[in-house]
Tab-separated table of C-alpha atoms (C1' of nucleotides) in Angstrom:
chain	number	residue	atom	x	y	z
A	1	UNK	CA	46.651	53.634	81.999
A	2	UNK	CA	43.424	55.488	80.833
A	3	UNK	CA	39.635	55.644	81.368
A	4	UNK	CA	36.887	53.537	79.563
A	5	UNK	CA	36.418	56.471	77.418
A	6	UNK	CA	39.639	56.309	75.738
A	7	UNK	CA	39.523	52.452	75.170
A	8	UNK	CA	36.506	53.502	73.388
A	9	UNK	CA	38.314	55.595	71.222
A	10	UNK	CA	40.949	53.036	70.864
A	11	UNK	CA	39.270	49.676	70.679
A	12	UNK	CA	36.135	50.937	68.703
A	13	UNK	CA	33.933	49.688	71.113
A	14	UNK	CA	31.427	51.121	73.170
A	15	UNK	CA	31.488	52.242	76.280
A	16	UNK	CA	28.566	50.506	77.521
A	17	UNK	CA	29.539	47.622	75.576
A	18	UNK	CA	32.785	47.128	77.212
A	19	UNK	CA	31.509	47.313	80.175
A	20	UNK	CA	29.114	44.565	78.841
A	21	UNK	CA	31.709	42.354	78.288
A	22	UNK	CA	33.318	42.894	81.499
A	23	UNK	CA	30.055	41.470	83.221
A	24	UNK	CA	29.522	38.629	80.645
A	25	UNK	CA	33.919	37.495	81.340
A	26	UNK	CA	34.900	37.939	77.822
A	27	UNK	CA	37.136	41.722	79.789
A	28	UNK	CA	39.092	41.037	82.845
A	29	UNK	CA	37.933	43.037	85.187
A	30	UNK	CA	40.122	45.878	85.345
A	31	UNK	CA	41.878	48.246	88.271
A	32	UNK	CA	40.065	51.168	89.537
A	33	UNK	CA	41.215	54.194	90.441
A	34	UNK	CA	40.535	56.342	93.469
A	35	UNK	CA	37.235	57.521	92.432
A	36	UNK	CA	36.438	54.194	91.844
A	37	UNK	CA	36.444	54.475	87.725
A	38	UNK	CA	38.135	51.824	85.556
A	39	UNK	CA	41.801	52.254	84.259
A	40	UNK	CA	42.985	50.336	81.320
A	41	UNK	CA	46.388	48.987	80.370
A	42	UNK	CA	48.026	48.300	76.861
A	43	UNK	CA	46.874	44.533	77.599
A	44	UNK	CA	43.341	45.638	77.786
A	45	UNK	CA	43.155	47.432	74.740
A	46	UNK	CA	44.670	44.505	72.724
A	47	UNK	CA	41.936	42.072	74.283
A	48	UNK	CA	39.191	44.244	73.230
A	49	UNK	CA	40.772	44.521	69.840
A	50	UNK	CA	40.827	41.202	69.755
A	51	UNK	CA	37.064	40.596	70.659
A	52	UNK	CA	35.965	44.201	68.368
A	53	UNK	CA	38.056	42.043	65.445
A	54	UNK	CA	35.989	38.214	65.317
A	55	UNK	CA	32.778	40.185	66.316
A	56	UNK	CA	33.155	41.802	63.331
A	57	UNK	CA	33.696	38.482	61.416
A	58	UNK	CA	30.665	37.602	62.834
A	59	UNK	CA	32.171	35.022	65.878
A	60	UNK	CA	29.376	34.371	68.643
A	61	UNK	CA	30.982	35.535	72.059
A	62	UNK	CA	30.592	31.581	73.168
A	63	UNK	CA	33.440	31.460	70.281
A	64	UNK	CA	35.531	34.266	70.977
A	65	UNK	CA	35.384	33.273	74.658
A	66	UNK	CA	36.854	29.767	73.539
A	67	UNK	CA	39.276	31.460	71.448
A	68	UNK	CA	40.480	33.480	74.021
A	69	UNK	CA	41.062	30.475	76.586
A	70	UNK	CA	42.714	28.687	74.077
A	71	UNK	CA	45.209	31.623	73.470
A	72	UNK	CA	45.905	30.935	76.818
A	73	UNK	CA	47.654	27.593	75.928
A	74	UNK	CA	50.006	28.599	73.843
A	75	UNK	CA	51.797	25.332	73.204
A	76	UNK	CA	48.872	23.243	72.408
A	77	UNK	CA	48.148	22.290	68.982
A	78	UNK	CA	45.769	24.675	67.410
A	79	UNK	CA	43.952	22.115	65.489
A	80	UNK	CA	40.904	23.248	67.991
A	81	UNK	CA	40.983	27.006	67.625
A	82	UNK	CA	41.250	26.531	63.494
A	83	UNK	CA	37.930	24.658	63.654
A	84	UNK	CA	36.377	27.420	65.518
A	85	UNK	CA	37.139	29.383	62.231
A	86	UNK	CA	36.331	26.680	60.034
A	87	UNK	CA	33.117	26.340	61.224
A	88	UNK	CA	32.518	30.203	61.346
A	89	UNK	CA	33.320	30.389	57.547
A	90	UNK	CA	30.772	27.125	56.672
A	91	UNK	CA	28.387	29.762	58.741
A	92	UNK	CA	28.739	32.138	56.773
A	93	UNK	CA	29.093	30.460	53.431
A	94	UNK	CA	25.399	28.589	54.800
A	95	UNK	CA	24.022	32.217	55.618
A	96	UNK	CA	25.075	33.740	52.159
A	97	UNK	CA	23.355	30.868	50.141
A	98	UNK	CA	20.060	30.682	52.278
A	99	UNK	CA	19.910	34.274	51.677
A	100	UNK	CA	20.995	33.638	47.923
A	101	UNK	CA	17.711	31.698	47.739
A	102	UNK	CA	15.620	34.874	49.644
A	103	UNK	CA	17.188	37.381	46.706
A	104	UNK	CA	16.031	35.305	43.808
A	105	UNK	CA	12.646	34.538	45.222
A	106	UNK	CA	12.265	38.207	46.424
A	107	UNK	CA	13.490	39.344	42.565
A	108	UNK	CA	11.084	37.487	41.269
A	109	UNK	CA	7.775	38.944	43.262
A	110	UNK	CA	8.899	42.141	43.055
A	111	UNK	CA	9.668	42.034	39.324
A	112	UNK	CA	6.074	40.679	38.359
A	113	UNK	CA	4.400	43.960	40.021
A	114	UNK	CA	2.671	46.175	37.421
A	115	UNK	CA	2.071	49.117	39.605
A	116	UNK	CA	-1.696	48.897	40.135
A	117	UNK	CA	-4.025	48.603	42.821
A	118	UNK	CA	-3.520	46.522	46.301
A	119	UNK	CA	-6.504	44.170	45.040
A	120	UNK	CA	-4.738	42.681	42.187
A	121	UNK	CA	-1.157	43.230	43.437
A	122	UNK	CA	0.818	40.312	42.821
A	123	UNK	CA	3.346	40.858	45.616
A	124	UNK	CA	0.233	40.325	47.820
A	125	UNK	CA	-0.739	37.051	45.875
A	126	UNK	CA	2.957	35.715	45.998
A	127	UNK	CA	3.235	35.926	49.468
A	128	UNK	CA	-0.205	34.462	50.048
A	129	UNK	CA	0.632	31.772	48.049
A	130	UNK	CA	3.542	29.745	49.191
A	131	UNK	CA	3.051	26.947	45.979
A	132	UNK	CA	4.007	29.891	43.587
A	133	UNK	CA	7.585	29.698	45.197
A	134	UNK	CA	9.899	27.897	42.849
A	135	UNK	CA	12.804	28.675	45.173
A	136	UNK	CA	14.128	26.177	47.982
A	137	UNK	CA	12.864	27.751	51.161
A	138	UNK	CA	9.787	25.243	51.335
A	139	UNK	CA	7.942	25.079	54.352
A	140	UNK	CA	11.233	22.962	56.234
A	141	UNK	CA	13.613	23.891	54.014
A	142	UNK	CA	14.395	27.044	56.031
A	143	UNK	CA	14.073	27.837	59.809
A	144	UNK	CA	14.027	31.391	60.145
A	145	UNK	CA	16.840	31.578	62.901
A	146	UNK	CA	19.282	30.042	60.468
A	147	UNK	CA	18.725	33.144	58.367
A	148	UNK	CA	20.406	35.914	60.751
A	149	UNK	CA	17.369	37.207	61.548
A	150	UNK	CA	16.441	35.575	64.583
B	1	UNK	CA	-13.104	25.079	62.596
B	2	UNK	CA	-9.801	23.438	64.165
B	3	UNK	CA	-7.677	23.677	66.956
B	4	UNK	CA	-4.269	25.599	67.399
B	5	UNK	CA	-2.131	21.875	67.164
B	6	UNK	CA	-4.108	21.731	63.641
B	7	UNK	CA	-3.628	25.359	62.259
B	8	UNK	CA	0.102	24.782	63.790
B	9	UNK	CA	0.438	21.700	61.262
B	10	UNK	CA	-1.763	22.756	58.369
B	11	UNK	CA	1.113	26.667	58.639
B	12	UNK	CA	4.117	24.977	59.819
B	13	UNK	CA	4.076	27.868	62.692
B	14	UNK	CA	4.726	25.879	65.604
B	15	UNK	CA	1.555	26.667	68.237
B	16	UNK	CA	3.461	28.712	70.801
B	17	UNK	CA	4.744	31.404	67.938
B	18	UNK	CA	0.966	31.154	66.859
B	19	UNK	CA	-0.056	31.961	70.473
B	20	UNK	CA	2.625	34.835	70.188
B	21	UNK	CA	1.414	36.293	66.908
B	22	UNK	CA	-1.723	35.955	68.355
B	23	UNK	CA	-0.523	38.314	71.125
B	24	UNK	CA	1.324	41.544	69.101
B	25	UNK	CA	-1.961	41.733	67.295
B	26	UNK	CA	-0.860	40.067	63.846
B	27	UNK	CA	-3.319	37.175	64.134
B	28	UNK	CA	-6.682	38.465	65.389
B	29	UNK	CA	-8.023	36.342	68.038
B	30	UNK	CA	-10.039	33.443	67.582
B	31	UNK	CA	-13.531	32.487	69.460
B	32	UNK	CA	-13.561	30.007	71.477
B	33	UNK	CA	-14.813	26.791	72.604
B	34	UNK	CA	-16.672	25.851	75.556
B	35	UNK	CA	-13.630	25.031	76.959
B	36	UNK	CA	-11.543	27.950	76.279
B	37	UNK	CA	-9.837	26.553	73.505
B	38	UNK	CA	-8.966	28.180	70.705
B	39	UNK	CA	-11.236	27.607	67.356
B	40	UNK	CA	-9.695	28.872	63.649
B	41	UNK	CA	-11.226	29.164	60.184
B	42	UNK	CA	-10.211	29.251	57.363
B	43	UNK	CA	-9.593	32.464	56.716
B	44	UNK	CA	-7.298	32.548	60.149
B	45	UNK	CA	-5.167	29.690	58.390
B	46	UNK	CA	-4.509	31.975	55.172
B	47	UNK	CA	-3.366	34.796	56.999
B	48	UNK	CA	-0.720	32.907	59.355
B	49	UNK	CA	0.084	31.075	55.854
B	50	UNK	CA	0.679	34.985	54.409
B	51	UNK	CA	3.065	35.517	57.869
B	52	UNK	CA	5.017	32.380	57.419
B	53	UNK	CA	5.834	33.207	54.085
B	54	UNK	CA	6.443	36.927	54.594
B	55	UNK	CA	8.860	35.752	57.416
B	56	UNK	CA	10.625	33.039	55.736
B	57	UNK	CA	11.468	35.724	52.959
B	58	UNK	CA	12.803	37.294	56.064
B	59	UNK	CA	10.307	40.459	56.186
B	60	UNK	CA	10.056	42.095	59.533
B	61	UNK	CA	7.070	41.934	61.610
B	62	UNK	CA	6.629	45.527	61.423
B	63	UNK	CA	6.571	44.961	57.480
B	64	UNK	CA	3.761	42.318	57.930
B	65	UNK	CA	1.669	44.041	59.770
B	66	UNK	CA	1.562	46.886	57.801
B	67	UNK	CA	1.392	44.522	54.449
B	68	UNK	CA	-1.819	43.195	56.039
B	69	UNK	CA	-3.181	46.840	56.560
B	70	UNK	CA	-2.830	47.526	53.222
B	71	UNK	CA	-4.264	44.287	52.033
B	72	UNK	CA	-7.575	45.561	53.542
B	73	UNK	CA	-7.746	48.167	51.356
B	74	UNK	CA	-7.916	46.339	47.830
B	75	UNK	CA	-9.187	49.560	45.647
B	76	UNK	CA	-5.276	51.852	46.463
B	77	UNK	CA	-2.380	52.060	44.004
B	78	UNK	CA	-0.166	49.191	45.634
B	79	UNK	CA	3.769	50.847	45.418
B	80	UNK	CA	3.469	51.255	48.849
B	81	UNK	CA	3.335	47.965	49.310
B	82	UNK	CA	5.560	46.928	46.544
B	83	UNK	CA	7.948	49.714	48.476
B	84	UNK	CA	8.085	47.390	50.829
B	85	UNK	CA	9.363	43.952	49.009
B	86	UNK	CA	11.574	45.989	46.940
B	87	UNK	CA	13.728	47.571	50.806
B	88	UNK	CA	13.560	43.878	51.691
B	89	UNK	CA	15.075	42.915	48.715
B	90	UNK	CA	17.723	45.484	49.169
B	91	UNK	CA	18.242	44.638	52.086
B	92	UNK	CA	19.014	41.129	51.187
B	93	UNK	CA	21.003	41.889	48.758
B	94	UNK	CA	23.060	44.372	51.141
B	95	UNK	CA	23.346	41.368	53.807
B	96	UNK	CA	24.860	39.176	51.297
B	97	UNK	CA	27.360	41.718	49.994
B	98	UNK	CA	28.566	42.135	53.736
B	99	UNK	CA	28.409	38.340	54.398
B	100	UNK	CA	30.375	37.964	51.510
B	101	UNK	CA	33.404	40.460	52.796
B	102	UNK	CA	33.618	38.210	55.526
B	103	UNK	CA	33.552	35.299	53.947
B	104	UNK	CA	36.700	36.446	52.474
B	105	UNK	CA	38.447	37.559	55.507
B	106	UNK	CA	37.508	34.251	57.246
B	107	UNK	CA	38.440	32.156	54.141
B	108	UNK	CA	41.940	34.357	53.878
B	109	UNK	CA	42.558	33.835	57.800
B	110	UNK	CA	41.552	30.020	57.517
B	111	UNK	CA	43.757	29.860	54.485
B	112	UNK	CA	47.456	30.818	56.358
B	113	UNK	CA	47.287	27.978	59.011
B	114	UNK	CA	49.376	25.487	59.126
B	115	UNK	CA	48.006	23.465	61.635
B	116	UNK	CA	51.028	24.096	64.319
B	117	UNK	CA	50.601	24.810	68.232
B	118	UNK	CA	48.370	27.832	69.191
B	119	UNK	CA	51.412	30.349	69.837
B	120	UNK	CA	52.248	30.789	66.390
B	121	UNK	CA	48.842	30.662	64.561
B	122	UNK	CA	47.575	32.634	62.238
B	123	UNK	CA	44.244	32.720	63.121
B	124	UNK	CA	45.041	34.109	66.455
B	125	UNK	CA	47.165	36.571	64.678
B	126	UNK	CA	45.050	37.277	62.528
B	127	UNK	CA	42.126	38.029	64.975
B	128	UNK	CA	44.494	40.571	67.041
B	129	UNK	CA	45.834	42.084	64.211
B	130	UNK	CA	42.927	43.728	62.526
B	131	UNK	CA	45.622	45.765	60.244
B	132	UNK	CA	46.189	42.580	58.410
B	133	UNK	CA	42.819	42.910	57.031
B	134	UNK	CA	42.519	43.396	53.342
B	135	UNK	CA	38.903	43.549	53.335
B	136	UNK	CA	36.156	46.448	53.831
B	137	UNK	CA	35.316	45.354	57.585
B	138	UNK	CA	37.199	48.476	58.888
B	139	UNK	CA	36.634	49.664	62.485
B	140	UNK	CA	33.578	51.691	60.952
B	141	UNK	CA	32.644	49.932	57.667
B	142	UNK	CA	30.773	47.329	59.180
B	143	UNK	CA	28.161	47.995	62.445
B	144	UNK	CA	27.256	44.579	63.899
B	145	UNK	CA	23.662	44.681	64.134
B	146	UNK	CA	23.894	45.484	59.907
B	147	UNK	CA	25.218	41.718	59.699
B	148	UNK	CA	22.149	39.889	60.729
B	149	UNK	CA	23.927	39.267	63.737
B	150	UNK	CA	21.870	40.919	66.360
C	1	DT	C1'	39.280	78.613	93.573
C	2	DA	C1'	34.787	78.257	91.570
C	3	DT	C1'	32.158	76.512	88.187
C	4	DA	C1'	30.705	74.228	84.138
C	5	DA	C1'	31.152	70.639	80.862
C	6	DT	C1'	32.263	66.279	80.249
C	7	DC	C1'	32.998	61.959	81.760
C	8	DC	C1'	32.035	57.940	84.655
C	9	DC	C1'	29.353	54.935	88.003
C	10	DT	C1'	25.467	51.302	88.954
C	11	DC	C1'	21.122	49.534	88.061
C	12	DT	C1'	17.038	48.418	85.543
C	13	DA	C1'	14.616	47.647	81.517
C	14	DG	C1'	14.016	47.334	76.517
C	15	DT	C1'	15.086	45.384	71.728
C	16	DG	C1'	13.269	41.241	68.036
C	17	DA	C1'	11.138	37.210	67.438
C	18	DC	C1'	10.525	33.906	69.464
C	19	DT	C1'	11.410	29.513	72.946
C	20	DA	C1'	11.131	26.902	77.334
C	21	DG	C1'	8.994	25.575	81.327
C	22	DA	C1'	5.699	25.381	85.358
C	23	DG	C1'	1.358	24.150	86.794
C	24	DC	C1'	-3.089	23.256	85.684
C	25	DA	C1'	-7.537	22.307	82.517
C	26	DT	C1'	-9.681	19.993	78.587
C	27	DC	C1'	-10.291	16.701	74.956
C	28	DA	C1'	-10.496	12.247	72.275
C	29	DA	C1'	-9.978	7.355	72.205
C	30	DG	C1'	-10.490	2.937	74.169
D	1	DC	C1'	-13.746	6.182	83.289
D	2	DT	C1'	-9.208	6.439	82.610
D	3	DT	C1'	-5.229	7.819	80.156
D	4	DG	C1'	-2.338	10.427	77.272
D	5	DA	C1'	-2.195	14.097	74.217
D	6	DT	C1'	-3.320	18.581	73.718
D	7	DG	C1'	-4.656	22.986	75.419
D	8	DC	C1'	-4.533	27.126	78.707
D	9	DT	C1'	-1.937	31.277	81.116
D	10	DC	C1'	2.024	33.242	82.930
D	11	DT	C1'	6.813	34.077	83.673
D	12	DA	C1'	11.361	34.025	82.312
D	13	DG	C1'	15.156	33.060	79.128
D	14	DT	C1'	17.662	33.648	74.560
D	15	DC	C1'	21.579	36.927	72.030
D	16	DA	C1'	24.339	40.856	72.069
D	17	DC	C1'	23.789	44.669	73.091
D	18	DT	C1'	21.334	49.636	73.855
D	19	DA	C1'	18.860	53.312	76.436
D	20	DG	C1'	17.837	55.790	80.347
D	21	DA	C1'	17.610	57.273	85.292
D	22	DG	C1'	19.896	59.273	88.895
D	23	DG	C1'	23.798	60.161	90.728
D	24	DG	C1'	29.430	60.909	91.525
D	25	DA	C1'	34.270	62.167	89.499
D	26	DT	C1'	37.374	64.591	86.601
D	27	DT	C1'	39.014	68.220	83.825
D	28	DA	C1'	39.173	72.681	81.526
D	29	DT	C1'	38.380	77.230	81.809
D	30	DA	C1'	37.405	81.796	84.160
DNA sequence: TATAATCCCTCTAGTGACTAGAGCATCAAG
DNA sequence: CTTGATGCTCTAGTCACTAGAGGGATTATA
């Protein structure tokens, strides 16, 4: 057993963020001891590895809460739980080219800059000027949440 | 002079984000109708034109506001301002480099399963194990907020 | 045993960039 | 003059944390 401290240490994880995900379900809530601060087991630790782990790979905690109930069922086909990863990877693969497109249109209004003054700064004119894009993030070709920044 | 539904069509910013702009001092306000409506010129619809664009290209606020300071000030060298494109083109590039690490690891996890019951699959495994991981998403290589995640 | 440093507790509020909804006022068309 | 769309303000919610206040507990050292 040992304090939220040293699950930090272990897991990687914050200490207010485990606690985080103790209030939002995704952490069991765990035993106390008698001055009423939390003591972790070896099953703890592995669940918060778990959770560090497909955070990491960029899993929303919707996901990794549905992963985790599913691990609970071990003797179910796991035809839902590979989607979940699936679809994470088609995510990512939609994030990288969206921001593929940002890169080459960014490249391209930075490289035409020829170090003068503000007035006649092109990076200024670019950005005013949406038609100069040749790119494909059009005025609905991209909403701005699908682009991680949101 | 038109109202906020027509700005919202002629930008593609939908009228409550205008409204919002309107109220962390990016868009300056408008004047008014008799009614209390909201009245924009021209020169209202170029600038939330310039923050659409700026946005979509996935430049901060923070960046666009001080982009438009600068722009009011037509006769200074402009590397400040190309400063700025150039960091949000590194940082593009930077968020695609780390997308692409996990696109690996996802695509290597997705890879092993064989589509049996949840107790022996690999994504589980995978996910719990985070020593199985061949790529650079080590407990410290990666923070989460760095992945366009937060 | 006393004390100091470190750790832990709960609770509230803040982040970024919006989005949703309530409850009401105004406008344009027929 | 009515009706439906549009507009107004204000509050609260989103996501996944993060920061800070104001205290209590534990642990290491003297």
């Amino acid at each position: 057993m040992f304090s939220i401290g040293q699950l930090s240490k272990d897991s990687g994880v914050k200490v207010p963020t485990i606690r985080y995900y103790e209030s939002i379900g995704l952490l069991p809530e765990p035993g106390r001891n008698t001055g009423n601060q939390r003591r972790y087991d070896g099953a703890a630790r592995d669940r918060l590895r778990f959770i560090h782990h497909a955070r990491a790979l960029g899993f929303a905690v919707d996901d990794i809460r549905a992963l985790i109930k599913m691990s609970d069922h071990p003797e179910r086909p796991c035809m839902a739980l590979d989607q979940i990863a699936r679809d994470q990877l088609a995510k990512t693969r939609t994030r990288i080219a969206r921001l593929q497109a940002l890169e080459a249109e960014l490249a391209r209004i930075v490289a035409n800059c020829e170090g003068e003054v503000v007035g006649n700064c092109s990076v200024l004119a670019a950005l005013g000027d949406h038609s100069q894009c040749a790119g494909p993030h059009g005025p609905t070709a991209l909403s701005l949440s699908d682009q991680g920044l949101a």
